[in-house]
Coordinates of C-alpha atoms in Angstrom, one line a residue:
Chain A
X9 CA 0.2 0.0 -0.1
X10 CA 1.3 3.3 -0.8
X11 CA 0.2 6.9 -0.1
X12 CA -0.6 7.6 -4.0
X13 CA -2.6 4.2 -4.8
X14 CA -5.9 5.1 -6.5
X15 CA -7.6 1.8 -4.8
X16 CA -6.4 0.4 -1.7
X17 CA -8.8 -2.0 -0.1
X18 CA -8.5 -4.2 2.8
X19 CA -10.7 -7.2 3.8
X20 CA -13.8 -6.0 2.1
X21 CA -16.4 -8.3 2.5
X22 CA -20.2 -8.3 1.7
X23 CA -22.8 -10.8 2.5
X24 CA -26.4 -10.8 1.7
X25 CA -29.5 -12.0 3.6
X26 CA -31.6 -14.4 1.7
X27 CA -34.4 -16.7 1.9
X28 CA -32.2 -19.7 2.1
X29 CA -29.5 -18.1 4.5
X30 CA -26.4 -15.5 4.3
X31 CA -24.7 -15.7 1.0
X32 CA -20.8 -14.3 1.3
X33 CA -20.6 -12.7 -2.0
X34 CA -17.4 -11.1 -1.2
X35 CA -15.0 -12.9 1.3
X36 CA -12.4 -10.2 2.4
X37 CA -10.5 -9.6 -0.6
X38 CA -7.6 -7.1 -0.7
X39 CA -7.2 -4.9 -3.7
X40 CA -4.2 -2.1 -4.7
X41 CA -4.8 -0.4 -8.1
X42 CA -2.0 1.9 -8.9
X43 CA -2.8 5.4 -10.8
X44 CA -2.9 4.7 -14.6
X45 CA -3.4 1.0 -14.5
X46 CA -5.8 -0.9 -16.4
X47 CA -7.3 -3.7 -13.7
X48 CA -9.2 -6.6 -14.8
X49 CA -11.5 -8.4 -12.6
X50 CA -12.1 -11.7 -14.5
X51 CA -14.5 -14.5 -13.0
X52 CA -17.7 -16.1 -13.7
X53 CA -20.9 -14.9 -13.0
X54 CA -21.5 -15.1 -9.3
X55 CA -17.7 -14.7 -8.2
X56 CA -18.6 -11.4 -6.9
X57 CA -16.8 -8.7 -9.6
X58 CA -20.2 -7.1 -9.6
X59 CA -20.5 -6.6 -6.0
X60 CA -16.9 -5.6 -5.4
X61 CA -17.3 -2.9 -8.1
X62 CA -20.7 -1.7 -6.4
X63 CA -18.6 -1.3 -3.0
X64 CA -15.9 0.3 -4.6
X65 CA -18.4 3.1 -6.3
X66 CA -20.3 3.8 -3.1
X67 CA -23.8 1.8 -4.3
X68 CA -23.2 -0.9 -1.6
X69 CA -22.2 -0.9 1.8
X70 CA -19.3 -3.2 2.8
X71 CA -20.3 -5.9 5.5
X72 CA -16.7 -5.3 7.0
X73 CA -13.3 -4.3 6.0
X74 CA -11.8 -0.9 4.7
X75 CA -11.3 0.7 1.3
X76 CA -9.8 4.0 0.1
X77 CA -10.7 5.0 -3.4
X78 CA -9.6 8.1 -5.1
X79 CA -7.9 9.3 -1.8
X80 CA -10.9 9.1 0.2
X81 CA -12.5 6.6 2.3
X82 CA -14.9 4.7 0.9
X83 CA -17.6 4.7 4.3
X84 CA -17.2 8.0 6.1
X85 CA -16.3 10.3 2.7
X86 CA -18.6 8.8 0.1
X87 CA -19.4 12.1 -1.5
X88 CA -15.6 12.9 -2.0
X89 CA -15.3 9.2 -3.7
X90 CA -18.1 10.0 -6.0
X91 CA -16.6 13.5 -7.4
X92 CA -13.9 11.7 -8.6
X93 CA -15.0 8.4 -10.0
X94 CA -16.7 7.3 -13.0
X95 CA -19.1 4.5 -12.9
X96 CA -20.1 2.7 -16.1
X97 CA -22.7 -0.3 -14.8
X98 CA -23.7 -3.4 -16.7
X99 CA -25.8 -2.9 -19.7
X100 CA -29.3 -2.0 -18.7
X101 CA -33.0 -2.1 -19.8
X102 CA -33.7 -0.5 -23.1
X103 CA -33.9 3.2 -22.2
X104 CA -37.2 5.1 -21.9
X105 CA -38.7 7.1 -24.8
X106 CA -37.9 10.6 -24.8
X107 CA -34.5 10.4 -23.4
X108 CA -32.1 12.2 -25.9
X109 CA -28.3 11.4 -25.8
X110 CA -27.1 15.1 -25.4
X111 CA -29.4 16.2 -22.6
X112 CA -28.9 12.8 -20.6
X113 CA -25.0 13.3 -20.8
X114 CA -25.7 17.1 -19.7
X115 CA -28.0 16.2 -16.8
X116 CA -25.5 13.5 -15.8
X117 CA -22.7 16.4 -15.8
X118 CA -24.7 18.9 -13.8
X119 CA -25.3 16.3 -11.0
X120 CA -21.6 15.7 -11.0
X121 CA -21.8 19.5 -10.1
X122 CA -20.8 21.0 -13.4
X123 CA -22.5 24.4 -14.3
X124 CA -24.6 24.4 -17.0
X125 CA -21.9 26.0 -19.4
X126 CA -19.3 23.8 -18.5
X127 CA -21.5 20.6 -19.0
X128 CA -22.3 21.6 -22.4
X129 CA -18.6 22.5 -23.0
X130 CA -17.8 19.2 -21.7
X131 CA -20.5 17.5 -23.8
X132 CA -18.6 18.7 -27.2
X133 CA -15.3 17.5 -26.0
X134 CA -16.6 13.8 -24.5
X135 CA -18.9 13.0 -27.8
X136 CA -16.5 13.2 -30.2
X137 CA -14.0 11.3 -28.2
X138 CA -16.1 8.2 -28.0
X139 CA -17.6 8.6 -31.8
X140 CA -20.8 10.2 -30.7
X141 CA -20.2 13.4 -32.4
X142 CA -23.2 14.4 -34.3
X143 CA -25.3 12.1 -32.3
X144 CA -26.1 14.6 -29.7
X145 CA -29.8 15.0 -30.7
X146 CA -30.4 11.4 -31.2
X147 CA -32.8 9.3 -29.0
X148 CA -31.3 6.7 -27.1
X149 CA -34.1 4.3 -28.3
X150 CA -32.2 4.6 -31.7
X151 CA -28.7 3.8 -30.9
X152 CA -26.9 0.6 -31.8
X153 CA -25.7 -1.6 -29.1
X154 CA -22.0 0.1 -29.9
X155 CA -23.1 3.5 -29.5
X156 CA -25.5 2.7 -26.7
X157 CA -22.3 1.3 -24.9
X158 CA -20.2 4.1 -25.6
X159 CA -22.9 6.6 -24.4
X160 CA -22.6 4.7 -21.2
X161 CA -18.9 5.2 -20.6
X162 CA -19.7 8.9 -21.9
X163 CA -21.8 9.1 -19.1
X164 CA -19.2 8.0 -16.6
X165 CA -16.8 10.4 -18.0
X166 CA -18.4 13.8 -18.1
X167 CA -16.7 15.0 -15.0
X168 CA -13.2 14.1 -15.9
X169 CA -12.9 11.7 -13.2
X170 CA -9.4 10.0 -12.4
X171 CA -10.7 6.5 -12.1
X172 CA -13.3 4.9 -14.3
X173 CA -15.3 1.6 -13.1
X174 CA -16.5 -0.6 -16.1
X175 CA -18.7 -3.3 -15.4
X176 CA -18.6 -5.6 -18.2
X177 CA -18.5 -3.1 -20.8
X178 CA -18.5 -5.2 -23.8
X179 CA -20.9 -7.8 -23.0
X180 CA -23.6 -8.5 -26.0
X181 CA -21.9 -6.5 -28.7
X182 CA -20.7 -7.8 -31.6
X183 CA -16.8 -8.5 -32.4
X184 CA -16.2 -5.6 -34.4
X185 CA -18.0 -3.1 -31.4
X186 CA -15.9 -4.9 -29.1
X187 CA -12.7 -4.3 -30.6
X188 CA -13.8 -0.7 -31.5
X189 CA -14.6 -0.4 -27.6
X190 CA -11.4 -1.6 -26.5
X191 CA -9.6 1.2 -28.5
X192 CA -11.9 3.4 -26.6
X193 CA -10.8 2.4 -23.3
X194 CA -7.1 2.1 -23.8
X195 CA -7.4 5.5 -25.5
X196 CA -8.8 6.8 -22.0
X197 CA -5.6 5.7 -19.9
X198 CA -3.2 6.5 -23.0
X199 CA -4.2 9.9 -23.7
X200 CA -5.8 10.9 -20.6
X201 CA -4.1 8.7 -17.6
X202 CA -7.4 7.5 -16.6
X203 CA -7.0 4.4 -14.2
X204 CA -9.3 1.9 -15.0
X205 CA -10.9 -0.9 -13.0
X206 CA -13.2 -3.2 -15.1
X207 CA -15.0 -6.7 -14.8
X208 CA -15.4 -9.0 -17.4
X209 CA -16.0 -12.8 -17.9
X210 CA -14.2 -12.6 -21.4
X211 CA -10.8 -13.9 -21.4
X212 CA -9.9 -12.1 -24.4
X213 CA -11.1 -8.9 -23.0
X214 CA -9.0 -9.1 -19.8
X215 CA -6.0 -10.5 -22.1
X216 CA -6.5 -7.7 -24.5
X217 CA -7.1 -4.6 -22.2
X218 CA -5.8 -5.6 -18.9
X219 CA -2.2 -4.9 -17.7
X220 CA -3.1 -6.7 -14.5
X221 CA -5.7 -9.6 -14.1
X222 CA -7.1 -10.1 -10.7
X223 CA -8.7 -13.7 -11.0
X224 CA -12.1 -13.9 -8.4
X225 CA -13.8 -17.1 -8.0
X226 CA -16.5 -17.7 -4.9
X227 CA -15.6 -14.1 -3.5
X228 CA -12.0 -14.3 -3.3
X229 CA -9.2 -13.3 -5.4
X230 CA -7.5 -16.1 -6.3
X231 CA -4.5 -14.9 -8.6
X232 CA -2.9 -11.6 -9.2
X233 CA -0.8 -11.0 -12.2
X234 CA -0.1 -9.6 -15.5
X235 CA -2.1 -12.0 -18.4
X236 CA 1.3 -13.2 -19.9
X237 CA 3.0 -14.0 -16.2
X238 CA -0.3 -16.0 -15.5
X239 CA -0.3 -18.0 -18.3
X240 CA 3.7 -18.5 -18.0
X241 CA 3.4 -19.6 -14.2
X242 CA 0.3 -22.0 -15.0
X243 CA 1.1 -24.1 -18.1
X244 CA 4.1 -22.8 -20.2
X245 CA 3.3 -23.1 -24.2
X246 CA 2.6 -26.3 -26.1
X247 CA 4.1 -27.0 -29.4
X248 CA 2.3 -29.9 -31.3
X249 CA 4.0 -31.9 -33.9
X250 CA 2.3 -33.9 -36.4
X251 CA 3.8 -36.7 -38.0
X252 CA 2.5 -39.0 -40.5
X253 CA 4.4 -42.0 -39.9
X254 CA 4.1 -43.5 -36.5
X255 CA 6.9 -45.0 -36.1
X256 CA 8.6 -41.8 -36.4
X257 CA 7.1 -40.4 -33.0
X258 CA 9.1 -42.4 -30.6
X259 CA 12.5 -41.1 -32.2
X260 CA 11.0 -37.6 -32.5
X261 CA 10.4 -37.5 -28.9
X262 CA 14.2 -38.3 -28.0
X263 CA 15.2 -35.8 -30.0
X264 CA 13.0 -32.8 -28.9
X265 CA 13.7 -33.9 -25.3
X266 CA 17.9 -33.2 -26.2
X267 CA 17.2 -30.1 -28.5
X268 CA 15.5 -27.6 -25.5
X269 CA 14.8 -28.1 -22.1
X270 CA 11.3 -29.3 -22.1
X271 CA 8.6 -29.4 -19.1
X272 CA 6.4 -32.3 -20.3
X273 CA 6.2 -34.5 -23.7
X274 CA 3.2 -36.1 -24.7
X275 CA 2.7 -38.7 -27.1
X276 CA -0.6 -39.2 -29.0
X277 CA -1.6 -41.6 -32.1
X278 CA -0.2 -39.2 -34.4
X279 CA 1.6 -36.3 -33.0
X280 CA 4.0 -34.8 -30.6
X281 CA 2.8 -32.4 -27.6
X282 CA 5.9 -31.0 -26.4
X283 CA 5.2 -28.3 -23.5
X284 CA 8.0 -25.6 -23.1
X285 CA 8.3 -22.2 -21.1
X286 CA 8.7 -20.3 -24.5
X287 CA 7.0 -21.8 -27.6
X288 CA 8.5 -19.1 -30.0
X289 CA 12.2 -19.4 -28.9
X290 CA 11.9 -23.0 -28.5
X291 CA 10.4 -24.2 -32.0
X292 CA 13.2 -23.3 -34.1
X293 CA 16.1 -25.6 -32.3
X294 CA 13.7 -28.4 -32.0
X295 CA 13.2 -28.0 -35.8
X296 CA 16.6 -28.1 -36.7
X297 CA 17.1 -31.2 -34.6
X298 CA 14.2 -32.8 -35.9
X299 CA 16.0 -32.1 -39.8
X300 CA 19.4 -33.2 -38.6
X301 CA 17.9 -36.2 -37.5
X302 CA 15.7 -36.8 -40.7
X303 CA 12.5 -36.3 -39.4
X304 CA 10.0 -33.6 -41.0
X305 CA 6.6 -33.1 -38.9
X306 CA 3.7 -32.3 -41.3
X307 CA 2.6 -29.6 -39.3
X308 CA 3.5 -27.8 -36.5
X309 CA 1.6 -25.6 -34.2
X310 CA 2.5 -22.9 -31.2
X311 CA -0.4 -22.9 -28.6
X312 CA -0.1 -20.1 -25.7
X313 CA -2.0 -21.2 -22.8
X314 CA -5.5 -19.2 -22.6
X315 CA -6.7 -17.5 -19.5
X316 CA -9.4 -20.3 -19.5
X317 CA -6.4 -22.9 -19.0
X318 CA -5.2 -20.4 -16.3
X319 CA -8.7 -20.4 -14.4
X320 CA -9.1 -24.3 -14.8
X321 CA -5.8 -24.7 -13.1
X322 CA -6.2 -22.0 -10.3
X323 CA -9.6 -23.1 -9.5
X324 CA -10.0 -26.5 -10.8
X325 CA -13.3 -25.3 -12.6
X326 CA -13.7 -24.3 -16.4
X327 CA -14.5 -20.8 -16.8
X328 CA -17.6 -21.7 -18.9
X329 CA -18.8 -24.2 -16.5
X330 CA -18.9 -21.4 -14.0
X331 CA -20.7 -19.1 -16.2
X332 CA -23.5 -21.1 -16.1
X333 CA -23.9 -21.0 -12.5
X334 CA -26.4 -18.0 -10.5
X335 CA -26.0 -14.6 -11.5
X336 CA -24.2 -12.0 -10.1
X337 CA -25.3 -10.3 -6.8
Chain B
X14 CA -29.1 21.2 -3.5
X15 CA -32.3 23.4 -5.3
X16 CA -29.8 23.3 -8.7
X17 CA -29.6 19.4 -8.5
X18 CA -33.6 18.8 -7.8
X19 CA -34.1 21.2 -10.5
X20 CA -31.6 19.4 -12.8
X21 CA -33.7 15.9 -12.0
X22 CA -37.4 17.8 -12.2
X23 CA -35.9 19.0 -15.6
X24 CA -35.2 15.9 -17.1
X25 CA -38.6 13.9 -15.8
X26 CA -40.5 17.2 -17.2
X27 CA -39.2 16.8 -20.4
X28 CA -39.3 12.9 -20.7
X29 CA -43.0 13.4 -19.7
X30 CA -44.0 16.0 -22.0
X31 CA -42.5 14.1 -24.8
X32 CA -45.1 11.2 -23.9
X33 CA -48.0 13.2 -23.5
X34 CA -50.3 10.5 -23.9
X35 CA -49.4 9.9 -20.3
X36 CA -50.6 12.5 -19.0
X37 CA -53.8 12.2 -20.7
X38 CA -54.3 8.7 -19.8
X39 CA -54.0 9.9 -16.1
X40 CA -56.7 12.0 -16.6
X41 CA -59.2 9.8 -18.6
X42 CA -60.6 7.8 -15.6
X43 CA -61.4 10.9 -13.3
X44 CA -63.2 12.5 -16.7
X45 CA -65.2 9.0 -17.3
X46 CA -66.1 9.2 -13.8
X47 CA -67.4 12.8 -14.2
X48 CA -69.2 11.6 -17.4
X49 CA -70.5 8.1 -17.0
X50 CA -71.3 8.3 -13.1
X51 CA -71.7 11.7 -12.1
X52 CA -74.9 12.7 -13.8
X53 CA -76.8 9.5 -11.5
X54 CA -75.8 11.4 -8.5
X55 CA -78.1 14.3 -9.6
X56 CA -81.5 12.1 -8.9
X57 CA -79.9 10.6 -5.5
X58 CA -81.2 12.6 -2.3
X59 CA -79.7 12.5 0.8
X60 CA -75.9 13.3 1.9
X61 CA -76.0 16.5 0.4
X62 CA -76.8 15.0 -2.6
X63 CA -79.3 15.8 -5.5
X64 CA -79.6 18.7 -7.8
X65 CA -76.4 20.5 -8.8
X66 CA -74.8 20.3 -5.3
X67 CA -74.0 16.7 -6.5
X68 CA -71.0 18.1 -8.2
X69 CA -69.6 20.1 -5.4
X70 CA -69.5 16.4 -3.4
X71 CA -68.2 14.7 -6.4
X72 CA -65.7 16.5 -8.0
X73 CA -63.2 16.8 -4.7
X74 CA -63.4 12.8 -4.6
X75 CA -62.0 12.6 -8.0
X76 CA -59.3 15.1 -7.4
X77 CA -58.2 12.5 -4.6
X78 CA -58.7 9.7 -6.8
X79 CA -56.4 11.6 -9.2
X80 CA -53.7 12.1 -6.7
X81 CA -53.7 8.7 -5.1
X82 CA -53.3 6.8 -8.6
X83 CA -51.4 9.7 -10.2
X84 CA -48.9 9.7 -7.3
X85 CA -49.3 6.1 -6.3
X86 CA -48.1 4.9 -9.4
X87 CA -45.0 6.7 -9.3
X88 CA -43.4 4.1 -8.4
X89 CA -43.8 2.0 -11.8
X90 CA -41.4 4.7 -13.0
X91 CA -38.7 4.3 -10.5
X92 CA -38.5 0.6 -11.2
X93 CA -38.1 1.1 -15.0
X94 CA -35.6 3.7 -14.3
X95 CA -33.9 1.0 -11.7
X96 CA -33.5 -1.4 -14.9
X97 CA -32.2 1.1 -17.4
X98 CA -29.3 1.8 -15.0
X99 CA -30.7 5.3 -14.0
X100 CA -30.8 5.3 -10.4
X101 CA -27.4 3.8 -9.9
X102 CA -26.0 6.5 -12.2
X103 CA -27.5 8.9 -10.7
X104 CA -26.7 7.4 -6.9
X105 CA -22.6 7.4 -8.1
X106 CA -22.9 11.5 -8.3
X107 CA -22.5 13.6 -5.1
X108 CA -25.5 15.1 -5.8
X109 CA -27.6 14.7 -2.7
X110 CA -30.2 11.8 -2.3
X111 CA -32.7 14.1 -1.0
X112 CA -32.6 15.9 -4.3
X113 CA -33.0 12.9 -6.3
X114 CA -36.0 11.7 -4.7
X115 CA -37.4 15.3 -4.4
X116 CA -36.9 16.3 -8.2
X117 CA -38.9 13.7 -9.0
X118 CA -41.7 14.1 -6.3
X119 CA -41.8 17.7 -7.6
X120 CA -42.6 16.6 -11.2
X121 CA -45.5 14.1 -10.0
X122 CA -46.7 17.1 -7.8
X123 CA -46.9 19.4 -10.8
X124 CA -48.3 17.0 -13.3
X125 CA -51.0 16.3 -10.8
X126 CA -51.8 19.9 -10.3
X127 CA -52.2 20.7 -13.8
X128 CA -54.6 17.6 -14.2
X129 CA -56.5 18.6 -11.2
X130 CA -57.2 21.8 -13.1
X131 CA -58.1 20.5 -16.2
X132 CA -60.2 18.2 -14.3
X133 CA -62.1 20.8 -12.9
X134 CA -62.4 23.1 -16.1
X135 CA -64.0 19.9 -17.4
X136 CA -66.5 19.7 -14.3
X137 CA -67.7 23.2 -15.2
X138 CA -70.0 22.7 -18.2
X139 CA -71.4 19.5 -16.4
X140 CA -72.7 21.6 -13.7
X141 CA -69.9 22.1 -11.0
X142 CA -70.6 25.6 -9.5
X143 CA -68.0 26.0 -6.6
X144 CA -66.1 28.9 -4.6
X145 CA -62.8 29.9 -6.5
X146 CA -60.7 30.0 -3.7
X147 CA -62.3 26.8 -2.5
X148 CA -61.1 25.1 -5.6
X149 CA -57.7 26.9 -5.4
X150 CA -57.4 25.5 -1.8
X151 CA -58.3 22.1 -2.8
X152 CA -55.8 22.0 -5.6
X153 CA -53.0 22.7 -3.2
X154 CA -54.0 20.4 -0.4
X155 CA -54.1 17.6 -3.2
X156 CA -50.6 18.7 -4.7
X157 CA -49.3 18.5 -1.2
X158 CA -50.9 15.2 -0.8
X159 CA -49.3 13.8 -4.0
X160 CA -45.9 15.2 -3.1
X161 CA -46.0 12.8 0.0
X162 CA -47.7 9.7 -1.9
X163 CA -45.2 9.9 -4.9
X164 CA -42.2 9.9 -2.5
X165 CA -43.6 6.7 -0.8
X166 CA -44.1 5.4 -4.1
X167 CA -40.6 5.6 -5.4
X168 CA -39.4 4.4 -1.8
X169 CA -41.8 1.1 -2.2
X170 CA -40.6 0.6 -5.7
X171 CA -37.3 0.5 -4.7
X172 CA -37.7 -1.8 -2.0
X173 CA -39.8 -3.9 -4.2
X174 CA -38.0 -3.6 -7.3
X175 CA -39.9 -5.3 -9.6
X176 CA -43.6 -4.5 -10.8
X177 CA -44.9 -8.2 -10.2
X178 CA -44.7 -7.2 -6.8
X179 CA -45.5 -3.6 -6.9
X180 CA -48.7 -3.7 -8.9
X181 CA -50.7 -5.9 -6.7
X182 CA -49.3 -3.8 -3.7
X183 CA -50.3 -0.4 -5.0
X184 CA -53.7 -1.5 -6.1
X185 CA -53.9 -3.5 -2.4
X186 CA -53.4 -0.6 -0.9
X187 CA -54.9 2.5 -3.1
X188 CA -58.6 1.0 -3.8
X189 CA -59.7 0.2 -0.2
X190 CA -58.1 3.5 0.8
X191 CA -59.9 5.1 -1.4
X192 CA -63.6 3.5 -1.4
X193 CA -63.0 4.0 2.9
X194 CA -62.5 7.6 2.2
X195 CA -65.8 8.2 0.7
X196 CA -64.7 9.8 -2.8
X197 CA -67.8 8.3 -5.0
X198 CA -70.8 9.0 -2.1
X199 CA -69.9 10.8 1.2
X200 CA -69.5 8.6 4.2
X201 CA -72.9 10.5 5.6
X202 CA -74.8 7.8 3.8
X203 CA -72.7 4.7 5.4
X204 CA -73.7 2.4 7.9
X205 CA -72.3 2.7 11.4
X206 CA -69.7 0.2 11.0
X207 CA -68.4 1.6 7.6
X208 CA -68.3 5.2 8.7
X209 CA -66.1 4.2 11.7
X210 CA -63.9 2.5 9.5
X211 CA -63.5 5.3 7.1
X212 CA -62.7 7.7 10.2
X213 CA -59.3 5.8 11.0
X214 CA -58.5 6.6 7.3
X215 CA -56.7 9.8 6.7
X216 CA -57.7 10.4 3.3
X217 CA -61.5 10.7 4.7
X218 CA -60.3 14.3 6.0
X219 CA -58.7 15.3 3.1
X220 CA -62.1 14.5 1.1
X221 CA -64.1 16.2 3.9
X222 CA -62.2 19.1 3.9
X223 CA -61.9 19.8 0.0
X224 CA -65.4 19.3 0.2
X225 CA -66.2 22.0 2.5
X226 CA -63.6 24.2 0.4
X227 CA -65.6 23.5 -2.7
X228 CA -69.0 24.8 -0.6
X229 CA -67.0 27.7 0.0
X230 CA -67.2 26.9 3.9
X231 CA -63.7 28.0 4.9
X232 CA -64.8 28.2 8.7
X233 CA -65.9 24.9 8.9
X234 CA -63.9 22.5 11.3
X235 CA -63.5 19.9 8.4
X236 CA -61.1 22.5 6.7
X237 CA -58.7 22.9 9.5
X238 CA -58.5 19.3 10.5
X239 CA -58.1 18.0 6.5
X240 CA -55.5 20.6 6.1
X241 CA -53.6 19.3 9.0
X242 CA -53.8 15.8 8.1
X243 CA -52.8 16.6 4.8
X244 CA -49.9 18.5 5.8
X245 CA -48.9 15.8 8.6
X246 CA -49.6 12.9 6.0
X247 CA -47.5 14.5 3.3
X248 CA -45.0 15.0 5.5
X249 CA -44.7 11.8 7.0
X250 CA -44.8 10.2 3.6
X251 CA -42.1 12.4 2.3
X252 CA -39.7 11.7 5.2
X253 CA -40.1 7.9 5.1
X254 CA -39.7 8.0 1.3
X255 CA -36.6 9.8 1.4
X256 CA -35.2 8.0 4.1
X257 CA -35.9 4.8 2.4
X258 CA -34.3 6.1 -0.8
X259 CA -31.5 7.0 1.3
X260 CA -30.8 3.9 3.0
X261 CA -31.6 1.7 -0.3
X262 CA -28.5 3.6 -1.9
X263 CA -26.3 3.0 1.1

């Protein structure tokens, strides 16, 4: 913990009373986010991501624990926290008829304490930055899914916050809109130095956006590292060498073992699966050694482990299985 | 605080005025009562009814009905806003929770005030003749009541969170309260047990007061009791609504 941390949480917990007894949605998590970081909270539905986010944004009182957000105590100074943070909730129900993009953004800015003139000026800065320029007079109901999400993000940026929380920013968007939104999110940090904490249950999203990934499962943080380090720590890269002639497999195995330091070798009916620390570095020496021994594989692929593999190793459950569980509280 | 309240008020009114069909929708029920039920009262004798004075008894009841249903149903709006994420995103601003709820109740109050005036104007050609200052004071009382009821309705909407819970609740509460206050026919026609039941209903005193005001009977003790009950009830409901709104957004 340092003085300048954007978020510092200690033993943050939240339990809910339900008909079948109390449910511990978040079980005492510690969290540190430095200024300018993009941190991803990754986990299946029901892992406690949204509950964590709602606590850190003052929408939900923690049952216990402490947190300092943007320099202010979450419980004692919620208004000071609110002034400094932006919050973009999960995609909501279709908007009411009669709501207009520009008006809603100005209303939000005014509730954040901007004067009418400042709010209007800010609208003319924020709208083009999120490719909403020219849509100010458009009804919310007429926006496409991608535009709606960019509008949601714009709402959270009207008061130029230092810290922005994004709850599942791209859920439900088509691949093109997702990639587009990722660019916008990256530019928030790269161009304006905004610190971002986002939740996602998309592995590729955490991988693409986050400097650091916190893996959440069952209300706890089970891993905290960079996407690359997490992958390296867990399983390493797998080089798959396919051979047309079955007899070559055994010779190829011993050649590969002597060529590079391997973690593990698995021989299947038609292929050799060699696990190494760095696939990109190991593939050339293996090929050279195979060639020297007169062996030529019919195909070669190098697979980096996905965050799904990471999640499986960390929790013993696949991310997809977990996603079928109960919805986030 | 007043800026925040005004910003919310403005937003609600803008959305409402873009969908004016809801304003008219709220008016259709009392106007139907006026047109299709009111004329029957002319030929009923007793309880201050009969002849043209029937309208002076009947229209105050319709004003109360307007406030109960108009403001009582406000909670449906907040459930929709909850689902859209509007409530959450407003709660994440430093705006005072009181402003968030009162900006909304203020828009309900203004809507009901306008509807009340339209209703009185529509009643004139039917034969309503009443004290003008009495009508004006009645509209003020109805507005105060609407303020409290809509605040409480918003709070209930936030507590129940979906229409399936809220709709039966609001129907179950509003209809008995309305009938027990003697909105359709005065409680002086009621058998003793029903009259006693109506005496524990605060809305009874509101109707009695507005009826006395329509007669221009300002000195009548019904007026003072009714005004006190209205202010107390409005304040109590507004306080409870605000407190609940604050707690729900802890």
